[in-house]
Tab-separated table of C-alpha atoms and ligand atoms in Angstrom:
chain	number	residue	atom	x	y	z
A	1	MET	CA	6.525	-6.814	-7.867
A	2	ASN	CA	9.523	-6.808	-5.686
A	3	TYR	CA	9.672	-4.214	-3.095
A	4	ARG	CA	12.891	-2.898	-1.144
A	5	GLU	CA	13.808	-0.608	1.651
A	6	LEU	CA	14.130	2.783	0.898
A	7	GLY	CA	17.098	3.298	3.736
A	8	ASN	CA	16.011	4.680	6.556
A	9	THR	CA	12.782	6.456	5.588
A	10	GLY	CA	10.285	3.614	6.538
A	11	LEU	CA	9.182	3.645	2.736
A	12	LEU	CA	8.861	-0.008	0.701
A	13	VAL	CA	9.586	0.987	-2.749
A	14	SER	CA	9.337	-0.848	-5.895
A	15	ALA	CA	12.483	-2.208	-7.288
A	16	VAL	CA	11.656	-1.021	-10.288
A	17	GLY	CA	10.372	2.557	-10.023
A	18	PHE	CA	9.189	5.144	-12.829
A	19	GLY	CA	11.738	7.724	-14.172
A	20	GLY	CA	9.632	10.772	-15.180
A	21	VAL	CA	11.994	12.602	-17.972
A	22	PRO	CA	10.300	11.151	-21.007
A	23	ILE	CA	6.785	11.658	-20.195
A	24	ASN	CA	7.248	15.364	-20.932
A	25	ARG	CA	8.090	14.421	-24.320
A	26	VAL	CA	4.381	12.692	-25.051
A	27	GLU	CA	0.926	13.599	-25.126
A	28	PRO	CA	-0.940	14.174	-21.921
A	29	ASP	CA	-3.390	11.005	-22.698
A	30	ARG	CA	-0.285	8.818	-23.365
A	31	ALA	CA	1.633	9.824	-20.163
A	32	THR	CA	-1.149	9.169	-18.373
A	33	ALA	CA	-2.160	5.581	-19.629
A	34	THR	CA	1.731	4.881	-19.142
A	35	LEU	CA	1.824	5.996	-15.515
A	36	LEU	CA	-1.419	3.948	-14.845
A	37	ARG	CA	-0.368	1.045	-16.400
A	38	ALA	CA	3.004	1.446	-14.024
A	39	PHE	CA	0.832	1.951	-11.239
A	40	GLU	CA	-1.356	-1.285	-11.911
A	41	LEU	CA	1.651	-3.686	-12.104
A	42	GLY	CA	2.711	-2.391	-8.603
A	43	ILE	CA	5.344	0.424	-9.645
A	44	ASN	CA	4.738	2.468	-6.671
A	45	PHE	CA	7.750	5.123	-6.769
A	46	VAL	CA	7.565	8.114	-9.347
A	47	ASP	CA	10.626	10.521	-9.876
A	48	SER	CA	10.448	13.796	-11.595
A	49	ALA	CA	11.977	17.124	-11.442
A	50	ARG	CA	11.015	20.810	-11.714
A	51	SER	CA	13.341	20.937	-14.623
A	52	TYR	CA	11.802	18.067	-16.450
A	53	GLY	CA	9.255	19.955	-18.682
A	54	ASP	CA	5.433	19.263	-17.722
A	55	SER	CA	6.449	15.872	-15.911
A	56	GLU	CA	5.371	16.963	-12.652
A	57	ASP	CA	2.417	18.036	-14.077
A	58	LYS	CA	1.407	14.851	-15.716
A	59	ILE	CA	2.210	12.798	-12.939
A	60	GLY	CA	-0.204	15.181	-10.993
A	61	LEU	CA	-2.927	14.305	-13.519
A	62	ALA	CA	-2.480	10.650	-13.364
A	63	LEU	CA	-2.580	10.347	-9.311
A	64	GLN	CA	-5.961	12.407	-9.657
A	65	GLN	CA	-7.381	9.214	-12.025
A	66	TYR	CA	-5.595	6.580	-9.792
A	67	GLU	CA	-7.993	5.310	-7.127
A	68	ALA	CA	-4.796	3.947	-4.798
A	69	SER	CA	-2.960	6.973	-5.213
A	70	ASP	CA	-2.356	7.099	-1.433
A	71	ASP	CA	-0.172	4.106	-2.140
A	72	ILE	CA	2.204	6.005	-4.732
A	73	ILE	CA	5.727	7.411	-3.065
A	74	VAL	CA	6.397	10.557	-4.880
A	75	ALA	CA	9.932	11.783	-5.340
A	76	THR	CA	10.858	15.153	-7.142
A	77	LYS	CA	13.597	17.602	-7.029
A	78	ALA	CA	14.909	21.009	-7.617
A	79	ARG	CA	18.110	22.680	-8.543
A	80	ALA	CA	18.883	25.664	-6.096
A	81	LEU	CA	21.323	26.928	-3.891
A	82	ASP	CA	19.614	29.466	-1.887
A	83	ALA	CA	16.489	28.919	0.707
A	84	ASP	CA	14.305	31.552	-1.298
A	85	THR	CA	14.683	29.671	-4.805
A	86	MET	CA	14.347	26.266	-3.186
A	87	ARG	CA	11.118	27.583	-1.289
A	88	THR	CA	9.444	28.737	-4.575
A	89	LYS	CA	10.404	25.679	-6.328
A	90	ILE	CA	8.750	23.275	-3.697
A	91	ASP	CA	5.644	25.278	-3.740
A	92	ARG	CA	5.642	24.767	-7.465
A	93	SER	CA	6.369	21.282	-7.286
A	94	LEU	CA	3.390	20.800	-4.916
A	95	ALA	CA	0.925	22.915	-7.229
A	96	ALA	CA	1.969	20.969	-10.390
A	97	LEU	CA	1.561	17.768	-8.709
A	98	GLN	CA	-1.869	18.477	-7.236
A	99	THR	CA	-1.106	17.859	-3.903
A	100	ASP	CA	-0.170	19.457	-0.453
A	101	HIS	CA	2.405	16.623	0.482
A	102	ILE	CA	5.378	15.071	-1.700
A	103	HIS	CA	7.233	12.177	0.267
A	104	ILE	CA	10.873	12.859	-0.906
A	105	TYR	CA	12.178	16.010	-2.183
A	106	GLN	CA	15.732	16.285	-3.484
A	107	LEU	CA	18.425	18.731	-3.890
A	108	HIS	CA	18.793	18.284	-8.176
A	109	ASP	CA	22.306	17.803	-9.554
A	110	LEU	CA	24.654	18.482	-6.697
A	111	ARG	CA	27.845	19.532	-7.877
A	112	GLU	CA	31.286	19.733	-6.455
A	113	GLY	CA	31.808	22.802	-4.600
A	114	GLN	CA	27.877	23.410	-3.735
A	115	LEU	CA	27.472	21.689	-0.456
A	116	GLU	CA	28.826	24.267	1.143
A	117	LYS	CA	26.699	27.066	-0.217
A	118	VAL	CA	23.220	24.508	0.259
A	119	THR	CA	24.059	23.992	4.051
A	120	ALA	CA	25.135	27.532	4.933
A	121	PRO	CA	22.520	29.946	6.652
A	122	GLY	CA	19.739	31.149	3.740
A	123	GLY	CA	21.069	27.910	1.876
A	124	ALA	CA	18.616	25.795	0.124
A	125	LEU	CA	18.986	23.027	2.882
A	126	GLN	CA	17.157	25.787	5.135
A	127	ALA	CA	13.934	25.782	2.775
A	128	LEU	CA	13.853	21.907	2.802
A	129	ASP	CA	14.188	21.457	6.493
A	130	ARG	CA	11.455	24.237	6.829
A	131	ALA	CA	9.237	22.613	4.220
A	132	ARG	CA	9.653	19.229	6.068
A	133	GLN	CA	8.439	20.639	9.220
A	134	GLN	CA	5.709	22.074	7.954
A	135	GLY	CA	4.619	18.921	6.219
A	136	LYS	CA	5.087	19.646	2.879
A	137	ILE	CA	7.653	17.230	2.280
A	138	SER	CA	8.783	13.947	4.432
A	139	HIS	CA	12.253	13.312	3.263
A	140	ILE	CA	15.368	15.104	1.933
A	141	GLY	CA	17.157	13.535	-0.527
A	142	LEU	CA	19.820	14.557	-3.166
A	143	SER	CA	21.145	13.767	-6.655
A	144	GLY	CA	24.041	13.959	-8.450
A	145	HIS	CA	26.317	12.668	-11.150
A	146	HIS	CA	29.721	13.190	-9.490
A	147	PRO	CA	30.849	11.136	-6.962
A	148	GLU	CA	33.126	13.685	-5.537
A	149	ALA	CA	30.008	15.847	-4.793
A	150	LEU	CA	28.033	12.819	-3.740
A	151	ILE	CA	30.309	11.517	-1.203
A	152	PRO	CA	30.562	14.346	1.194
A	153	ALA	CA	27.104	15.149	0.843
A	154	MET	CA	26.007	11.296	1.818
A	155	ARG	CA	28.308	11.602	4.889
A	156	SER	CA	27.028	14.947	5.925
A	157	GLY	CA	24.113	13.167	7.349
A	158	LEU	CA	21.755	15.926	5.875
A	159	PHE	CA	20.237	13.370	3.597
A	160	GLU	CA	17.962	10.350	3.613
A	161	THR	CA	18.412	9.297	-0.058
A	162	VAL	CA	20.384	9.570	-2.795
A	163	GLN	CA	20.343	9.324	-6.509
A	164	MET	CA	22.873	8.498	-8.678
A	165	PRO	CA	23.578	6.847	-12.367
A	166	LEU	CA	24.191	3.286	-11.989
A	167	ASN	CA	24.481	1.070	-15.295
A	168	VAL	CA	27.348	-0.964	-16.903
A	169	ILE	CA	29.197	2.084	-18.401
A	170	ASP	CA	29.076	4.293	-14.969
A	171	TYR	CA	29.748	1.418	-12.300
A	172	PRO	CA	33.465	1.812	-12.209
A	173	LEU	CA	32.694	5.502	-11.362
A	174	PHE	CA	30.104	4.769	-8.478
A	175	ALA	CA	30.898	1.588	-7.190
A	176	ASP	CA	32.283	3.157	-3.984
A	177	ASN	CA	29.131	5.189	-3.623
A	178	ILE	CA	27.302	2.053	-3.053
A	179	PRO	CA	28.780	0.575	0.100
A	180	ILE	CA	28.963	4.239	1.607
A	181	ALA	CA	25.359	4.647	0.933
A	182	THR	CA	24.462	1.249	2.663
A	183	GLU	CA	26.502	1.950	5.499
A	184	LEU	CA	24.875	5.158	6.209
A	185	SER	CA	21.384	3.632	5.681
A	186	LEU	CA	20.498	5.828	2.766
A	187	GLY	CA	17.935	4.927	0.174
A	188	ILE	CA	19.544	4.309	-2.944
A	189	VAL	CA	17.623	5.384	-6.153
A	190	VAL	CA	19.644	4.485	-9.371
A	191	MET	CA	19.024	6.868	-12.730
A	192	LYS	CA	19.989	5.722	-15.809
A	193	PRO	CA	19.736	2.429	-15.441
A	194	LEU	CA	19.419	1.660	-19.272
A	195	CYS	CA	22.126	4.317	-20.195
A	196	GLY	CA	19.509	6.345	-22.013
A	197	GLY	CA	18.125	3.481	-23.838
A	198	LEU	CA	21.176	2.711	-25.745
A	199	MET	CA	21.541	-0.953	-24.119
A	200	GLU	CA	20.877	-4.023	-26.552
A	201	SER	CA	18.888	-5.683	-23.982
A	202	PRO	CA	16.920	-3.284	-21.274
A	203	GLU	CA	15.879	-6.545	-19.317
A	204	ARG	CA	19.950	-7.626	-18.884
A	205	ALA	CA	20.903	-3.888	-17.935
A	206	LEU	CA	18.055	-3.521	-15.144
A	207	ARG	CA	19.037	-6.971	-13.832
A	208	PHE	CA	22.762	-5.666	-13.628
A	209	VAL	CA	21.536	-2.688	-11.413
A	210	LEU	CA	19.208	-4.839	-9.309
A	211	SER	CA	21.834	-7.419	-8.561
A	212	HIS	CA	23.300	-4.475	-6.206
A	213	PRO	CA	22.083	-3.378	-2.900
A	214	VAL	CA	20.154	-0.271	-4.155
A	215	SER	CA	16.574	0.268	-3.168
A	216	THR	CA	15.054	1.039	-6.946
A	217	ALA	CA	16.200	1.603	-10.436
A	218	ILE	CA	13.955	4.074	-12.102
A	219	PRO	CA	14.113	3.524	-16.121
A	220	GLY	CA	12.652	6.786	-18.144
A	221	MET	CA	9.613	5.261	-19.665
A	222	ASP	CA	6.855	6.806	-22.275
A	223	CYS	CA	4.633	3.973	-23.259
A	224	PRO	CA	2.785	1.122	-21.475
A	225	GLU	CA	4.724	-1.236	-23.213
A	226	GLN	CA	8.021	-0.531	-21.904
A	227	VAL	CA	6.320	-0.427	-18.309
A	228	GLU	CA	5.271	-4.036	-19.040
A	229	GLU	CA	8.864	-4.944	-19.992
A	230	ASN	CA	10.417	-3.101	-17.128
A	231	ALA	CA	8.098	-4.205	-14.158
A	232	ALA	CA	8.380	-7.664	-15.257
A	233	VAL	CA	12.398	-7.313	-14.490
A	234	GLY	CA	11.375	-6.078	-11.093
A	235	CYS	CA	9.407	-9.261	-10.257
A	236	GLU	CA	12.079	-11.735	-10.901
A	237	GLN	CA	14.455	-12.896	-8.478
A	238	ILE	CA	17.614	-11.420	-9.972
A	239	GLN	CA	20.271	-13.523	-11.329
A	240	LEU	CA	22.939	-12.752	-13.728
A	241	SER	CA	24.383	-15.553	-15.744
A	242	ASP	CA	28.212	-15.408	-17.076
A	243	LYS	CA	26.803	-14.996	-20.430
A	244	ASP	CA	24.770	-11.880	-19.237
A	245	ARG	CA	28.011	-10.497	-17.540
A	246	SER	CA	30.023	-11.281	-20.671
A	247	LYS	CA	27.469	-9.445	-22.986
A	248	LEU	CA	27.244	-6.547	-20.449
A	249	LYS	CA	31.063	-6.374	-20.723
A	250	ASP	CA	30.942	-6.276	-24.600
A	251	GLU	CA	28.400	-3.663	-24.614
A	252	ALA	CA	30.352	-1.415	-21.990
A	253	ARG	CA	33.173	-1.632	-24.894
A	254	ARG	CA	30.941	-0.866	-27.359
A	255	LEU	CA	29.300	2.376	-25.759
A	256	GLY	CA	32.384	3.857	-24.595
A	257	LYS	CA	31.853	6.535	-21.917
A	258	ASP	CA	31.919	9.616	-24.407
A	259	PHE	CA	28.180	9.518	-25.151
A	260	CYS	CA	24.692	11.037	-24.622
A	261	ARG	CA	22.835	9.543	-22.112
A	262	ARG	CA	19.585	11.251	-22.593
A	263	CYS	CA	19.317	12.906	-19.444
A	264	GLY	CA	17.442	15.911	-21.033
A	265	TYR	CA	19.108	18.623	-19.083
A	266	CYS	CA	19.807	20.479	-22.266
A	267	GLN	CA	16.396	20.467	-23.330
A	268	ARG	CA	16.232	24.255	-23.109
A	269	CYS	CA	18.391	24.879	-26.189
A	270	PRO	CA	17.276	28.235	-27.212
A	271	ALA	CA	17.616	27.533	-31.070
A	272	GLY	CA	15.037	24.396	-30.463
A	273	LEU	CA	17.860	21.952	-31.165
A	274	ARG	CA	16.509	18.319	-29.871
A	275	ILE	CA	19.851	17.413	-28.349
A	276	PRO	CA	19.519	13.963	-26.667
A	277	ASP	CA	17.322	12.961	-30.234
A	278	ILE	CA	20.097	14.417	-32.653
A	279	PHE	CA	22.596	11.984	-30.577
A	280	ARG	CA	20.115	8.915	-30.696
A	281	PHE	CA	20.369	9.212	-34.297
A	282	GLU	CA	23.643	9.804	-34.798
A	283	ARG	CA	24.217	6.433	-32.711
A	284	TYR	CA	21.750	4.653	-34.884
A	285	HIS	CA	23.853	6.005	-37.580
A	286	SER	CA	26.689	5.155	-36.547
A	287	SER	CA	26.566	1.909	-34.341
A	288	TYR	CA	23.329	0.032	-35.457
A	289	PHE	CA	23.793	0.224	-39.219
A	290	MET	CA	20.645	2.356	-39.577
A	291	GLN	CA	21.934	5.098	-41.645
A	292	ASP	CA	18.584	5.864	-43.930
A	293	TRP	CA	16.278	5.655	-40.822
A	294	ALA	CA	18.319	8.009	-38.954
A	295	LYS	CA	19.178	10.706	-41.927
A	296	GLU	CA	15.565	10.848	-42.494
A	297	GLN	CA	14.507	11.158	-38.739
A	298	TYR	CA	17.313	14.134	-38.456
A	299	ALA	CA	15.783	15.747	-41.689
A	300	GLY	CA	12.539	15.611	-39.988
A	301	LEU	CA	13.565	17.781	-37.315
A	302	GLU	CA	12.353	21.330	-36.800
A	303	SER	CA	15.799	22.520	-36.422
A	304	ASP	CA	19.221	21.199	-37.301
A	305	VAL	CA	22.542	21.730	-36.179
A	306	THR	CA	23.079	24.814	-38.431
A	307	SER	CA	20.318	26.370	-36.101
A	308	CYS	CA	22.859	26.593	-32.907
A	309	ILE	CA	23.686	29.741	-31.990
A	310	GLU	CA	26.978	28.883	-29.960
A	311	CYS	CA	25.285	30.084	-26.533
A	312	GLY	CA	27.263	27.109	-24.744
A	313	GLU	CA	24.010	26.611	-22.577
A	314	CYS	CA	23.923	22.867	-23.416
A	315	GLU	CA	27.489	22.149	-22.218
A	316	LYS	CA	26.972	24.317	-18.872
A	317	MET	CA	24.074	21.714	-18.181
A	318	CYS	CA	25.469	18.430	-19.219
A	319	PRO	CA	26.194	16.558	-16.125
A	320	TYR	CA	28.638	14.668	-18.039
A	321	ASP	CA	30.789	17.391	-19.824
A	322	LEU	CA	30.357	16.252	-22.854
A	323	PRO	CA	31.376	18.631	-25.690
A	324	VAL	CA	28.023	19.110	-27.135
A	325	ARG	CA	28.736	21.531	-29.538
A	326	GLU	CA	31.280	19.445	-31.188
A	327	LYS	CA	29.681	16.362	-31.097
A	328	LEU	CA	26.514	17.799	-32.728
A	329	GLN	CA	28.581	19.141	-35.359
A	330	GLN	CA	30.064	15.742	-35.872
A	331	ALA	CA	26.544	14.162	-35.851
A	332	HIS	CA	25.569	16.695	-38.552
A	333	GLN	CA	28.205	15.699	-41.023
A	334	HIS	CA	26.874	12.095	-40.737
A	335	LEU	CA	23.277	12.993	-40.624
A	336	ARG	CA	22.699	15.594	-43.288
A	337	GLY	CA	21.501	14.380	-46.306
B	1	SF4	S1	25.102	26.042	-27.824
B	1	SF4	FE1	23.906	25.488	-29.729
B	1	SF4	S2	22.761	23.558	-29.076
B	1	SF4	FE2	24.031	24.503	-27.350
B	1	SF4	S3	22.273	25.048	-26.041
B	1	SF4	FE3	23.111	26.921	-27.397
B	1	SF4	S4	22.000	26.869	-29.487
B	1	SF4	FE4	21.753	25.216	-28.362
B	2	SF4	S1	24.055	15.942	-24.077
B	2	SF4	FE1	24.288	15.744	-21.830
B	2	SF4	S2	22.866	17.064	-20.757
B	2	SF4	FE2	22.006	16.669	-23.086
B	2	SF4	S3	20.977	15.047	-22.817
B	2	SF4	FE3	22.971	14.310	-23.118
B	2	SF4	S4	23.823	13.574	-21.313
B	2	SF4	FE4	21.961	15.025	-21.018
């Protein structure tokens, strides 16, 4: 495994890190096996969030079973604007991870106009600073999906790491963030390097990301086989051939921009809709000529789109501003039997 500096934190992180969203969908034994395989293969950076279901708990369990757990760098994050909420969430993360110390705690999904609130007296930054003074966390980072929110925050000097999406689709939007973060010596953590699992070749997609001066790319993983595939790229001397570049361009054209990245932020649908899965079935139906399989999977769901109560919560949570309800209706038209 290759290791890269995480900005000025003094930490060396594996080029391929572990995105902690998908383990919240699998049984604890499978999550543990996946995490332990990652640690064995040299992946030493694990990212989670308060909002990723029981992801932090599962990471905590796996760390208890890993002898060299002191070598693993844990990053997690919480959405909060005020200090009280952030303080409570930090303590919950510590309890879930079964630890008294977290390496990196990030302000999760910062949006435009929120920087003033989090940095004001009584804002979330106050709780993060206090937690750092108390030794509960070592470094403060931020994550976000909108360059217009990230750039002023990066320039504020209040954060040591920045987590942002980078892949062949999102690259034009975030291209300017990389030199800014590099100039400010921020550690760059790349989320969604595989576009939510939709890229034809995960290896090629990872190579694309790692060919940039980023610290680590954190594909979400939920089985040891995925870990092995992704970790292998982290061991390479990264080179992108002309053929790779041309295939990536073709894929970007095929995927467009208006698609679900499977971030899972909309997973608390009150009607129990598994929204990212429905969009994945739709993608298989419309782009991969797997109509029968996609319809079968959709029919097997406990709740289909007809259960939607139109509350709009999914659209408030979607960092890509997707018209989720409209797209669900389209998917339903294609996938119903
Ligand atoms: S609008 Fe429908 S799909 Fe979206 S969260 Fe509400 S019930 Fe779920
Ligand atoms: S619909 Fe939006 S919030 Fe939900 S998983 Fe897809 S990209 Fe994420």
